[in-house]
XYZ file of C-alpha atoms in Angstrom:
166
model
C -0.200 -0.387 -0.042
C 1.509 3.569 -1.479
C 0.535 5.225 2.165
C 2.551 2.874 4.513
C 6.184 4.067 2.233
C 4.596 8.035 3.419
C 3.593 7.351 6.467
C 6.784 5.703 6.888
C 9.265 8.284 5.481
C 7.151 11.218 6.872
C 5.253 10.377 9.683
C 1.565 10.780 10.097
C 1.314 14.579 11.106
C 4.221 15.217 8.046
C 2.716 13.182 5.381
C 0.097 14.183 3.427
C -2.891 12.507 1.705
C -1.720 14.675 -1.584
C 2.095 12.715 -1.566
C -0.231 9.278 -1.305
C -2.345 10.330 -4.286
C 0.679 11.738 -6.420
C 2.458 7.746 -5.522
C -0.411 5.982 -6.701
C -1.646 7.918 -9.792
C -4.574 9.199 -8.053
C -6.456 12.118 -6.915
C -6.760 13.875 -4.213
C -9.963 13.705 -3.360
C -10.657 10.206 -4.292
C -8.008 9.324 -1.732
C -10.779 10.820 0.171
C -13.930 9.600 -0.802
C -12.514 6.011 -0.273
C -11.012 6.344 3.289
C -12.758 9.516 4.679
C -10.137 11.350 6.786
C -6.209 10.735 7.000
C -6.607 9.444 10.165
C -8.315 6.101 8.890
C -6.225 5.862 5.988
C -2.814 5.613 8.385
C -5.006 2.882 10.552
C -5.931 1.202 7.322
C -2.487 1.011 6.441
C -1.643 -0.554 9.850
C -3.959 -2.900 8.718
C -2.551 -4.447 5.805
C 1.072 -4.216 7.724
C -0.650 -6.712 9.990
C -1.895 -8.291 7.678
C 1.338 -8.544 5.904
C 2.746 -9.585 8.871
C -0.109 -12.397 9.712
C 0.687 -14.236 6.202
C 4.748 -13.753 6.368
C 4.036 -15.879 9.637
C 1.317 -18.410 8.505
C 3.869 -19.583 5.632
C 6.699 -19.332 7.805
C 5.066 -22.165 9.991
C 3.616 -24.054 7.219
C 7.190 -24.261 5.736
C 8.867 -25.177 8.578
C 6.815 -27.304 10.542
C 9.722 -28.125 12.391
C 11.266 -24.781 13.027
C 8.649 -21.759 12.704
C 9.981 -19.867 14.267
C 13.071 -19.262 12.835
C 11.236 -19.299 9.485
C 9.619 -16.662 10.538
C 12.734 -14.358 12.674
C 14.729 -15.078 8.869
C 10.750 -13.851 7.077
C 10.893 -11.134 9.397
C 14.596 -9.515 8.614
C 13.119 -10.120 5.259
C 9.643 -8.084 5.149
C 11.608 -5.307 6.774
C 14.253 -4.633 4.049
C 12.657 -1.508 2.548
C 12.515 -0.048 5.783
C 8.686 0.517 4.979
C 7.443 -1.476 8.096
C 9.897 -0.346 10.377
C 9.119 2.971 9.636
C 5.469 3.176 9.868
C 6.000 0.713 12.875
C 8.139 3.869 14.872
C 5.664 6.940 13.134
C 2.053 4.910 14.811
C 4.300 4.412 18.585
C 4.928 7.821 17.913
C 1.798 9.054 17.530
C -0.206 6.134 19.720
C 1.744 8.264 22.477
C -1.154 11.743 21.442
C -3.851 9.197 19.840
C -6.118 6.463 22.097
C -6.686 5.339 18.407
C -4.108 4.324 17.594
C -2.240 3.304 20.404
C -5.794 0.620 20.563
C -5.030 0.086 17.224
C -0.774 -0.475 17.909
C -1.745 -3.172 20.924
C -4.465 -4.919 18.742
C -1.756 -5.251 15.902
C 0.617 -6.849 19.372
C -2.367 -9.076 20.025
C -2.839 -10.377 16.972
C 0.295 -12.347 16.306
C 0.974 -12.963 19.616
C -2.046 -14.612 19.033
C -1.073 -16.425 15.676
C 1.957 -17.171 16.714
C 0.334 -18.903 19.771
C -1.899 -20.885 17.523
C 1.207 -22.328 15.382
C 4.502 -23.236 17.297
C 5.060 -24.302 21.067
C 5.917 -21.320 22.731
C 4.388 -20.655 26.266
C 4.274 -16.745 27.309
C 8.476 -16.330 27.477
C 8.426 -17.516 24.403
C 6.865 -15.759 22.961
C 7.915 -12.338 24.997
C 11.748 -13.408 23.349
C 10.180 -13.729 19.796
C 8.540 -9.590 20.412
C 11.467 -8.383 22.059
C 13.619 -10.312 19.062
C 11.433 -8.498 16.919
C 11.368 -5.014 18.289
C 15.022 -5.545 19.069
C 14.997 -6.468 14.919
C 13.043 -2.718 14.007
C 14.965 -0.408 16.084
C 18.802 -2.621 14.795
C 17.149 -1.601 10.830
C 16.002 1.170 11.207
C 19.530 3.161 12.595
C 21.016 1.297 10.226
C 21.910 -1.818 11.163
C 23.243 -4.413 8.290
C 21.789 -8.369 9.600
C 21.871 -10.091 7.486
C 23.858 -12.064 8.820
C 20.688 -11.782 11.689
C 20.264 -9.759 14.746
C 23.275 -11.687 17.622
C 25.607 -10.848 14.767
C 24.244 -7.141 14.250
C 25.498 -6.825 18.215
C 28.455 -8.203 17.717
C 29.334 -5.525 14.928
C 27.788 -3.166 16.584
C 29.867 -4.383 19.317
C 33.610 -4.300 17.351
C 31.941 -0.792 16.186
C 32.293 0.458 19.780
C 35.366 -1.178 20.315
C 36.662 0.205 17.494
C 35.904 3.459 17.737
């Protein structure tokens, strides 16, 4: 969804529907006709992000039933590669600080992901917390431009080595 990139790059407050309309090649009134408001469009972008993440979780579990979490982590890192999901999520969390509707939507996304993980894996609460923490770490590292091709542990080692050499 084109709006995801616009909101990821510019933030909810700064992004304009005109930017979205320009990116997808339609008129601004058409976007408003579809969604009603910038706020509703932002929430629709969060819905699309959730759909993509749940699809990834389901596909990874189906492709690797013996080790679904490893497949999910690899798929998640790949999904974050272009920065859209990371940027959108960080912008949503920032907006959630002052917008209870966005905060509730963010909580619903997390809840849906945890529910899907519960259904598709045998991970308990501690494992879910670790998986969620790993995801947050990957988002943070990706947001600041850390190379994640070797995984988050390799990225942490790289950062530690960078600190000792600078």
